[in-house]
């Protein structure tokens, strides 16, 4: 049996109020006023790689063996590097085996489904389990309809032949150069074509073709589908497509439009992860996505779905969201609005790539060292361990810290240094089992922390070298909210 063995997702904590966007732009685009709900907003230190890592950690939890993964496929149309293996960064942060095959995919919103199909094909060929990641953090023009419609997020699946919780039954694809929108190399904002043309000549004609192929290969009647997943920013279009495909209206899955928006490449997989949280054994899931044609897959839920649960899940990420009404903060986080940095923000942030390579396990994986003689934990790891009254050499063993619980030993919040989201919160963190580290804090407001506050670790952007276009990553601490993330 081939199919999905684990699932997870990630939605940033901030949710931008659409009403706030409409009010800020009412002088120019009054038609934007009155739109209800929110859209997800990535923090300044998040991008498609960090969100993909967050979704992967939600998916992997404690159950699957990370070292058993033989491939990592990262699908995104907003990857930070055009020529650097973004999937390789994610693999390092997740502490996956160096022998894993890692690959970036993009070019179409359905790249996430294409990555899923590739992972399933690898499993069918006996090539082992594949971690499929999808993430997007899209840029839009101020006062555009897309500014309200899109959102930031990520999804993750493990596909293989183990304890399958959703069996793969069939798939279909239509690959044609139907251009509903495009973004040229070097540009940051998509150019969109006329909505009616896209709906009637593109989506309404191409998606049913892919769906029919998938249902035919699966040997499933459309009326038997229990969950129909089709992400679209166009209101009620998912229901129209379902009707055209012969799927019952009751099978429509929540497209998260009111709270998250359309996250682009990961959205079908994010909706799938949300659906699997409540799916029952025996139910049929049909998911499809449009983009340079269309793609569709059919799954049957198995009994294993009762026991396979993500660390937090899409429902958990939805529950932890907080509304953001500062429109200029949104623009600044997206890089659309350049705020004054002052002299303290003028440092040259060049990264020594040779040093980063030598310390890659510590920097990407947050791996410290634990002395096998004294049990003391040290970060960064080194050849020398300081024990009471003696120096010990070469006694440290790798000791991962990213998934361990932690508490604040001391902290500060200051406005003196330049920071993208002042005040700059940081402090000393004590890890469960030993180890203390000075870390930046993220995803919090003044008053959210004090000495003793329980924290969890998240993989984020440390800083950006704007002169050379290089992004540097490390781990940060954030207040533990809701269920603890499993390791």
PDB file of N, CA and C in Angstrom, residues 131-216:
ATOM      1  N   UNK A 131       9.824  13.142   2.104  1.00  0.00           N
ATOM      2  CA  UNK A 131       9.223  14.277   2.802  1.00  0.00           C
ATOM      3  C   UNK A 131       8.890  15.337   1.767  1.00  0.00           C
ATOM      4  N   UNK A 132       7.603  15.626   1.618  1.00  0.00           N
ATOM      5  CA  UNK A 132       7.135  16.619   0.652  1.00  0.00           C
ATOM      6  C   UNK A 132       6.794  17.893   1.404  1.00  0.00           C
ATOM      7  N   UNK A 133       7.454  18.989   1.043  1.00  0.00           N
ATOM      8  CA  UNK A 133       7.218  20.286   1.672  1.00  0.00           C
ATOM      9  C   UNK A 133       6.741  21.274   0.616  1.00  0.00           C
ATOM     10  N   UNK A 134       5.867  22.175   1.013  1.00  0.00           N
ATOM     11  CA  UNK A 134       5.409  23.251   0.127  1.00  0.00           C
ATOM     12  C   UNK A 134       5.208  24.496   0.959  1.00  0.00           C
ATOM     13  N   UNK A 135       5.645  25.631   0.444  1.00  0.00           N
ATOM     14  CA  UNK A 135       5.542  26.886   1.187  1.00  0.00           C
ATOM     15  C   UNK A 135       5.562  28.052   0.215  1.00  0.00           C
ATOM     16  N   UNK A 136       4.893  29.120   0.582  1.00  0.00           N
ATOM     17  CA  UNK A 136       4.926  30.351  -0.210  1.00  0.00           C
ATOM     18  C   UNK A 136       4.761  31.562   0.699  1.00  0.00           C
ATOM     19  N   UNK A 137       5.474  32.623   0.331  1.00  0.00           N
ATOM     20  CA  UNK A 137       5.320  33.932   0.956  1.00  0.00           C
ATOM     21  C   UNK A 137       5.323  34.946  -0.183  1.00  0.00           C
ATOM     22  N   UNK A 138       4.141  35.183  -0.743  1.00  0.00           N
ATOM     23  CA  UNK A 138       4.043  35.973  -1.966  1.00  0.00           C
ATOM     24  C   UNK A 138       3.957  37.470  -1.680  1.00  0.00           C
ATOM     25  N   UNK A 139       4.459  38.238  -2.647  1.00  0.00           N
ATOM     26  CA  UNK A 139       4.423  39.692  -2.559  1.00  0.00           C
ATOM     27  C   UNK A 139       3.327  40.219  -3.484  1.00  0.00           C
ATOM     28  N   UNK A 140       2.699  41.293  -3.055  1.00  0.00           N
ATOM     29  CA  UNK A 140       1.625  41.914  -3.826  1.00  0.00           C
ATOM     30  C   UNK A 140       1.825  43.423  -3.853  1.00  0.00           C
ATOM     31  N   UNK A 141       1.130  44.066  -4.763  1.00  0.00           N
ATOM     32  CA  UNK A 141       1.171  45.525  -4.801  1.00  0.00           C
ATOM     33  C   UNK A 141       0.199  46.098  -3.765  1.00  0.00           C
ATOM     34  N   UNK A 142       0.588  47.177  -3.098  1.00  0.00           N
ATOM     35  CA  UNK A 142      -0.340  47.811  -2.166  1.00  0.00           C
ATOM     36  C   UNK A 142      -1.631  48.227  -2.865  1.00  0.00           C
ATOM     37  N   UNK A 143      -2.732  48.091  -2.163  1.00  0.00           N
ATOM     38  CA  UNK A 143      -4.066  48.472  -2.646  1.00  0.00           C
ATOM     39  C   UNK A 143      -4.541  47.589  -3.792  1.00  0.00           C
ATOM     40  N   UNK A 144      -4.024  46.376  -3.888  1.00  0.00           N
ATOM     41  CA  UNK A 144      -4.495  45.435  -4.902  1.00  0.00           C
ATOM     42  C   UNK A 144      -5.426  44.418  -4.260  1.00  0.00           C
ATOM     43  N   UNK A 145      -6.262  43.792  -5.091  1.00  0.00           N
ATOM     44  CA  UNK A 145      -7.142  42.749  -4.581  1.00  0.00           C
ATOM     45  C   UNK A 145      -6.337  41.583  -4.032  1.00  0.00           C
ATOM     46  N   UNK A 146      -5.185  41.294  -4.666  1.00  0.00           N
ATOM     47  CA  UNK A 146      -4.358  40.181  -4.219  1.00  0.00           C
ATOM     48  C   UNK A 146      -3.816  40.406  -2.809  1.00  0.00           C
ATOM     49  N   UNK A 147      -3.653  41.644  -2.419  1.00  0.00           N
ATOM     50  CA  UNK A 147      -3.157  41.946  -1.075  1.00  0.00           C
ATOM     51  C   UNK A 147      -4.093  41.390  -0.004  1.00  0.00           C
ATOM     52  N   UNK A 148      -5.382  41.347  -0.324  1.00  0.00           N
ATOM     53  CA  UNK A 148      -6.366  40.812   0.612  1.00  0.00           C
ATOM     54  C   UNK A 148      -6.541  39.312   0.473  1.00  0.00           C
ATOM     55  N   UNK A 149      -6.305  38.788  -0.712  1.00  0.00           N
ATOM     56  CA  UNK A 149      -6.638  37.389  -0.988  1.00  0.00           C
ATOM     57  C   UNK A 149      -5.565  36.414  -0.576  1.00  0.00           C
ATOM     58  N   UNK A 150      -4.291  36.770  -0.744  1.00  0.00           N
ATOM     59  CA  UNK A 150      -3.227  35.789  -0.512  1.00  0.00           C
ATOM     60  C   UNK A 150      -2.889  35.709   0.966  1.00  0.00           C
ATOM     61  N   UNK A 151      -2.182  34.657   1.323  1.00  0.00           N
ATOM     62  CA  UNK A 151      -1.710  34.473   2.687  1.00  0.00           C
ATOM     63  C   UNK A 151      -0.395  33.722   2.653  1.00  0.00           C
ATOM     64  N   UNK A 152       0.260  33.630   3.791  1.00  0.00           N
ATOM     65  CA  UNK A 152       1.536  32.936   3.922  1.00  0.00           C
ATOM     66  C   UNK A 152       1.331  31.638   4.688  1.00  0.00           C
ATOM     67  N   UNK A 153       2.011  30.585   4.281  1.00  0.00           N
ATOM     68  CA  UNK A 153       1.867  29.322   4.992  1.00  0.00           C
ATOM     69  C   UNK A 153       2.676  28.215   4.359  1.00  0.00           C
ATOM     70  N   UNK A 154       2.570  27.022   4.950  1.00  0.00           N
ATOM     71  CA  UNK A 154       3.337  25.863   4.483  1.00  0.00           C
ATOM     72  C   UNK A 154       2.617  24.585   4.865  1.00  0.00           C
ATOM     73  N   UNK A 155       2.972  23.513   4.194  1.00  0.00           N
ATOM     74  CA  UNK A 155       2.405  22.194   4.475  1.00  0.00           C
ATOM     75  C   UNK A 155       3.484  21.151   4.293  1.00  0.00           C
ATOM     76  N   UNK A 156       3.285  20.001   4.941  1.00  0.00           N
ATOM     77  CA  UNK A 156       4.265  18.921   4.869  1.00  0.00           C
ATOM     78  C   UNK A 156       3.559  17.580   4.895  1.00  0.00           C
ATOM     79  N   UNK A 157       4.069  16.635   4.111  1.00  0.00           N
ATOM     80  CA  UNK A 157       3.571  15.265   4.085  1.00  0.00           C
ATOM     81  C   UNK A 157       4.757  14.317   4.016  1.00  0.00           C
ATOM     82  N   UNK A 158       4.633  13.158   4.637  1.00  0.00           N
ATOM     83  CA  UNK A 158       5.547  12.052   4.397  1.00  0.00           C
ATOM     84  C   UNK A 158       4.781  11.018   3.607  1.00  0.00           C
ATOM     85  N   UNK A 159       5.337  10.580   2.484  1.00  0.00           N
ATOM     86  CA  UNK A 159       4.691   9.558   1.659  1.00  0.00           C
ATOM     87  C   UNK A 159       5.613   8.359   1.558  1.00  0.00           C
ATOM     88  N   UNK A 160       5.000   7.186   1.616  1.00  0.00           N
ATOM     89  CA  UNK A 160       5.768   5.957   1.567  1.00  0.00           C
ATOM     90  C   UNK A 160       4.856   4.756   1.627  1.00  0.00           C
ATOM     91  N   UNK A 161       5.389   3.641   2.135  1.00  0.00           N
ATOM     92  CA  UNK A 161       4.638   2.390   2.157  1.00  0.00           C
ATOM     93  C   UNK A 161       4.526   1.808   3.554  1.00  0.00           C
ATOM     94  N   UNK A 162       4.743   2.617   4.564  1.00  0.00           N
ATOM     95  CA  UNK A 162       4.663   2.136   5.937  1.00  0.00           C
ATOM     96  C   UNK A 162       3.234   2.112   6.440  1.00  0.00           C
ATOM     97  N   UNK A 163       3.017   2.719   7.604  1.00  0.00           N
ATOM     98  CA  UNK A 163       1.672   2.801   8.182  1.00  0.00           C
ATOM     99  C   UNK A 163       0.900   3.900   7.456  1.00  0.00           C
ATOM    100  N   UNK A 164       0.340   3.560   6.302  1.00  0.00           N
ATOM    101  CA  UNK A 164      -0.325   4.530   5.436  1.00  0.00           C
ATOM    102  C   UNK A 164      -1.654   4.940   6.046  1.00  0.00           C
ATOM    103  N   UNK A 165      -1.853   6.236   6.215  1.00  0.00           N
ATOM    104  CA  UNK A 165      -3.116   6.744   6.754  1.00  0.00           C
ATOM    105  C   UNK A 165      -4.062   7.221   5.667  1.00  0.00           C
ATOM    106  N   UNK A 166      -3.547   7.439   4.462  1.00  0.00           N
ATOM    107  CA  UNK A 166      -4.375   7.789   3.309  1.00  0.00           C
ATOM    108  C   UNK A 166      -3.769   7.113   2.090  1.00  0.00           C
ATOM    109  N   UNK A 167      -4.452   6.089   1.571  1.00  0.00           N
ATOM    110  CA  UNK A 167      -3.934   5.301   0.460  1.00  0.00           C
ATOM    111  C   UNK A 167      -4.137   6.031  -0.859  1.00  0.00           C
ATOM    112  N   UNK A 168      -3.084   6.077  -1.646  1.00  0.00           N
ATOM    113  CA  UNK A 168      -3.142   6.692  -2.976  1.00  0.00           C
ATOM    114  C   UNK A 168      -3.850   5.753  -3.943  1.00  0.00           C
ATOM    115  N   UNK A 169      -4.922   6.243  -4.575  1.00  0.00           N
ATOM    116  CA  UNK A 169      -5.705   5.438  -5.497  1.00  0.00           C
ATOM    117  C   UNK A 169      -5.481   5.804  -6.956  1.00  0.00           C
ATOM    118  N   UNK A 170      -5.239   7.072  -7.231  1.00  0.00           N
ATOM    119  CA  UNK A 170      -5.067   7.481  -8.619  1.00  0.00           C
ATOM    120  C   UNK A 170      -4.765   8.955  -8.734  1.00  0.00           C
ATOM    121  N   UNK A 171      -4.324   9.371  -9.908  1.00  0.00           N
ATOM    122  CA  UNK A 171      -4.000  10.776 -10.131  1.00  0.00           C
ATOM    123  C   UNK A 171      -4.212  11.116 -11.595  1.00  0.00           C
ATOM    124  N   UNK A 172      -4.321  12.403 -11.869  1.00  0.00           N
ATOM    125  CA  UNK A 172      -4.480  12.900 -13.227  1.00  0.00           C
ATOM    126  C   UNK A 172      -3.813  14.250 -13.370  1.00  0.00           C
ATOM    127  N   UNK A 173      -3.370  14.561 -14.587  1.00  0.00           N
ATOM    128  CA  UNK A 173      -2.681  15.823 -14.800  1.00  0.00           C
ATOM    129  C   UNK A 173      -2.965  16.330 -16.199  1.00  0.00           C
ATOM    130  N   UNK A 174      -3.070  17.645 -16.315  1.00  0.00           N
ATOM    131  CA  UNK A 174      -3.184  18.332 -17.594  1.00  0.00           C
ATOM    132  C   UNK A 174      -2.124  19.430 -17.584  1.00  0.00           C
ATOM    133  N   UNK A 175      -1.137  19.328 -18.467  1.00  0.00           N
ATOM    134  CA  UNK A 175      -0.050  20.307 -18.519  1.00  0.00           C
ATOM    135  C   UNK A 175      -0.150  21.111 -19.809  1.00  0.00           C
ATOM    136  N   UNK A 176      -0.613  22.342 -19.694  1.00  0.00           N
ATOM    137  CA  UNK A 176      -0.741  23.245 -20.841  1.00  0.00           C
ATOM    138  C   UNK A 176      -0.288  24.634 -20.418  1.00  0.00           C
ATOM    139  N   UNK A 177       0.110  25.432 -21.366  1.00  0.00           N
ATOM    140  CA  UNK A 177       0.599  26.781 -21.065  1.00  0.00           C
ATOM    141  C   UNK A 177      -0.541  27.791 -21.066  1.00  0.00           C
ATOM    142  N   UNK A 178      -1.517  27.561 -20.190  1.00  0.00           N
ATOM    143  CA  UNK A 178      -2.593  28.532 -19.992  1.00  0.00           C
ATOM    144  C   UNK A 178      -2.097  29.545 -18.962  1.00  0.00           C
ATOM    145  N   UNK A 179      -1.915  30.784 -19.378  1.00  0.00           N
ATOM    146  CA  UNK A 179      -1.303  31.802 -18.514  1.00  0.00           C
ATOM    147  C   UNK A 179      -2.398  32.639 -17.860  1.00  0.00           C
ATOM    148  N   UNK A 180      -2.678  32.343 -16.604  1.00  0.00           N
ATOM    149  CA  UNK A 180      -3.624  33.160 -15.832  1.00  0.00           C
ATOM    150  C   UNK A 180      -2.900  34.270 -15.087  1.00  0.00           C
ATOM    151  N   UNK A 181      -1.626  34.028 -14.778  1.00  0.00           N
ATOM    152  CA  UNK A 181      -0.762  35.037 -14.183  1.00  0.00           C
ATOM    153  C   UNK A 181       0.679  34.605 -14.436  1.00  0.00           C
ATOM    154  N   UNK A 182       1.607  35.532 -14.279  1.00  0.00           N
ATOM    155  CA  UNK A 182       3.008  35.191 -14.457  1.00  0.00           C
ATOM    156  C   UNK A 182       3.865  36.169 -13.680  1.00  0.00           C
ATOM    157  N   UNK A 183       5.116  35.795 -13.472  1.00  0.00           N
ATOM    158  CA  UNK A 183       6.093  36.669 -12.838  1.00  0.00           C
ATOM    159  C   UNK A 183       7.432  36.428 -13.511  1.00  0.00           C
ATOM    160  N   UNK A 184       7.969  37.436 -14.143  1.00  0.00           N
ATOM    161  CA  UNK A 184       9.231  37.302 -14.852  1.00  0.00           C
ATOM    162  C   UNK A 184      10.393  37.192 -13.862  1.00  0.00           C
ATOM    163  N   UNK A 185      11.480  36.599 -14.310  1.00  0.00           N
ATOM    164  CA  UNK A 185      12.678  36.495 -13.488  1.00  0.00           C
ATOM    165  C   UNK A 185      13.156  37.884 -13.064  1.00  0.00           C
ATOM    166  N   UNK A 186      13.413  38.044 -11.787  1.00  0.00           N
ATOM    167  CA  UNK A 186      13.848  39.334 -11.256  1.00  0.00           C
ATOM    168  C   UNK A 186      12.724  40.182 -10.710  1.00  0.00           C
ATOM    169  N   UNK A 187      11.489  39.827 -11.014  1.00  0.00           N
ATOM    170  CA  UNK A 187      10.339  40.566 -10.496  1.00  0.00           C
ATOM    171  C   UNK A 187       9.857  39.933  -9.193  1.00  0.00           C
ATOM    172  N   UNK A 188       9.140  40.703  -8.389  1.00  0.00           N
ATOM    173  CA  UNK A 188       8.637  40.187  -7.115  1.00  0.00           C
ATOM    174  C   UNK A 188       7.126  40.077  -7.077  1.00  0.00           C
ATOM    175  N   UNK A 189       6.421  40.736  -8.007  1.00  0.00           N
ATOM    176  CA  UNK A 189       4.957  40.773  -7.982  1.00  0.00           C
ATOM    177  C   UNK A 189       4.407  40.122  -9.253  1.00  0.00           C
ATOM    178  N   UNK A 190       3.382  39.304  -9.104  1.00  0.00           N
ATOM    179  CA  UNK A 190       2.758  38.636 -10.238  1.00  0.00           C
ATOM    180  C   UNK A 190       1.911  39.605 -11.055  1.00  0.00           C
ATOM    181  N   UNK A 191       1.805  39.312 -12.356  1.00  0.00           N
ATOM    182  CA  UNK A 191       0.891  40.046 -13.234  1.00  0.00           C
ATOM    183  C   UNK A 191      -0.302  39.130 -13.517  1.00  0.00           C
ATOM    184  N   UNK A 192      -1.517  39.601 -13.247  1.00  0.00           N
ATOM    185  CA  UNK A 192      -2.718  38.776 -13.337  1.00  0.00           C
ATOM    186  C   UNK A 192      -3.556  39.167 -14.549  1.00  0.00           C
ATOM    187  N   UNK A 193      -4.106  38.139 -15.201  1.00  0.00           N
ATOM    188  CA  UNK A 193      -4.994  38.366 -16.325  1.00  0.00           C
ATOM    189  C   UNK A 193      -6.439  38.486 -15.842  1.00  0.00           C
ATOM    190  N   UNK A 194      -7.364  38.750 -16.763  1.00  0.00           N
ATOM    191  CA  UNK A 194      -8.760  39.058 -16.419  1.00  0.00           C
ATOM    192  C   UNK A 194      -9.450  37.858 -15.775  1.00  0.00           C
ATOM    193  N   UNK A 195     -10.170  38.118 -14.667  1.00  0.00           N
ATOM    194  CA  UNK A 195     -10.717  37.056 -13.828  1.00  0.00           C
ATOM    195  C   UNK A 195     -11.710  36.161 -14.573  1.00  0.00           C
ATOM    196  N   UNK A 196     -12.601  36.745 -15.341  1.00  0.00           N
ATOM    197  CA  UNK A 196     -13.620  35.939 -16.010  1.00  0.00           C
ATOM    198  C   UNK A 196     -12.982  34.955 -16.980  1.00  0.00           C
ATOM    199  N   UNK A 197     -11.988  35.398 -17.723  1.00  0.00           N
ATOM    200  CA  UNK A 197     -11.281  34.526 -18.650  1.00  0.00           C
ATOM    201  C   UNK A 197     -10.644  33.358 -17.909  1.00  0.00           C
ATOM    202  N   UNK A 198      -9.996  33.659 -16.784  1.00  0.00           N
ATOM    203  CA  UNK A 198      -9.330  32.617 -16.010  1.00  0.00           C
ATOM    204  C   UNK A 198     -10.338  31.601 -15.506  1.00  0.00           C
ATOM    205  N   UNK A 199     -11.456  32.078 -14.978  1.00  0.00           N
ATOM    206  CA  UNK A 199     -12.467  31.176 -14.418  1.00  0.00           C
ATOM    207  C   UNK A 199     -13.096  30.292 -15.489  1.00  0.00           C
ATOM    208  N   UNK A 200     -13.553  30.899 -16.592  1.00  0.00           N
ATOM    209  CA  UNK A 200     -14.356  30.176 -17.566  1.00  0.00           C
ATOM    210  C   UNK A 200     -13.528  29.393 -18.579  1.00  0.00           C
ATOM    211  N   UNK A 201     -12.424  29.958 -19.056  1.00  0.00           N
ATOM    212  CA  UNK A 201     -11.624  29.278 -20.065  1.00  0.00           C
ATOM    213  C   UNK A 201     -10.499  28.445 -19.466  1.00  0.00           C
ATOM    214  N   UNK A 202     -10.083  28.803 -18.272  1.00  0.00           N
ATOM    215  CA  UNK A 202      -8.987  28.074 -17.647  1.00  0.00           C
ATOM    216  C   UNK A 202      -9.457  27.050 -16.638  1.00  0.00           C
ATOM    217  N   UNK A 203      -9.862  27.519 -15.474  1.00  0.00           N
ATOM    218  CA  UNK A 203     -10.193  26.618 -14.373  1.00  0.00           C
ATOM    219  C   UNK A 203     -11.361  25.703 -14.715  1.00  0.00           C
ATOM    220  N   UNK A 204     -12.455  26.276 -15.244  1.00  0.00           N
ATOM    221  CA  UNK A 204     -13.660  25.481 -15.498  1.00  0.00           C
ATOM    222  C   UNK A 204     -13.463  24.411 -16.562  1.00  0.00           C
ATOM    223  N   UNK A 205     -12.487  24.580 -17.450  1.00  0.00           N
ATOM    224  CA  UNK A 205     -12.246  23.596 -18.506  1.00  0.00           C
ATOM    225  C   UNK A 205     -11.144  22.602 -18.149  1.00  0.00           C
ATOM    226  N   UNK A 206     -10.113  23.063 -17.488  1.00  0.00           N
ATOM    227  CA  UNK A 206      -8.936  22.219 -17.273  1.00  0.00           C
ATOM    228  C   UNK A 206      -9.028  21.363 -16.007  1.00  0.00           C
ATOM    229  N   UNK A 207      -9.541  21.928 -14.928  1.00  0.00           N
ATOM    230  CA  UNK A 207      -9.604  21.166 -13.679  1.00  0.00           C
ATOM    231  C   UNK A 207     -10.484  19.925 -13.817  1.00  0.00           C
ATOM    232  N   UNK A 208     -11.682  20.012 -14.412  1.00  0.00           N
ATOM    233  CA  UNK A 208     -12.488  18.792 -14.569  1.00  0.00           C
ATOM    234  C   UNK A 208     -11.783  17.701 -15.365  1.00  0.00           C
ATOM    235  N   UNK A 209     -10.921  18.071 -16.305  1.00  0.00           N
ATOM    236  CA  UNK A 209     -10.185  17.064 -17.062  1.00  0.00           C
ATOM    237  C   UNK A 209      -9.237  16.277 -16.156  1.00  0.00           C
ATOM    238  N   UNK A 210      -8.486  16.994 -15.322  1.00  0.00           N
ATOM    239  CA  UNK A 210      -7.562  16.325 -14.398  1.00  0.00           C
ATOM    240  C   UNK A 210      -8.323  15.488 -13.383  1.00  0.00           C
ATOM    241  N   UNK A 211      -9.451  16.007 -12.901  1.00  0.00           N
ATOM    242  CA  UNK A 211     -10.268  15.276 -11.930  1.00  0.00           C
ATOM    243  C   UNK A 211     -10.810  13.994 -12.553  1.00  0.00           C
ATOM    244  N   UNK A 212     -11.292  14.071 -13.768  1.00  0.00           N
ATOM    245  CA  UNK A 212     -11.829  12.890 -14.435  1.00  0.00           C
ATOM    246  C   UNK A 212     -10.755  11.821 -14.606  1.00  0.00           C
ATOM    247  N   UNK A 213      -9.547  12.236 -14.953  1.00  0.00           N
ATOM    248  CA  UNK A 213      -8.437  11.285 -15.077  1.00  0.00           C
ATOM    249  C   UNK A 213      -8.165  10.590 -13.749  1.00  0.00           C
ATOM    250  N   UNK A 214      -8.091  11.390 -12.669  1.00  0.00           N
ATOM    251  CA  UNK A 214      -7.779  10.834 -11.350  1.00  0.00           C
ATOM    252  C   UNK A 214      -8.866   9.872 -10.880  1.00  0.00           C
ATOM    253  N   UNK A 215     -10.124  10.260 -11.045  1.00  0.00           N
ATOM    254  CA  UNK A 215     -11.232   9.395 -10.627  1.00  0.00           C
ATOM    255  C   UNK A 215     -11.262   8.115 -11.452  1.00  0.00           C
ATOM    256  N   UNK A 216     -10.984   8.236 -12.763  1.00  0.00           N
ATOM    257  CA  UNK A 216     -10.965   7.058 -13.614  1.00  0.00           C
ATOM    258  C   UNK A 216      -9.870   6.091 -13.230  1.00  0.00           C
TER     259      UNK A 216
END
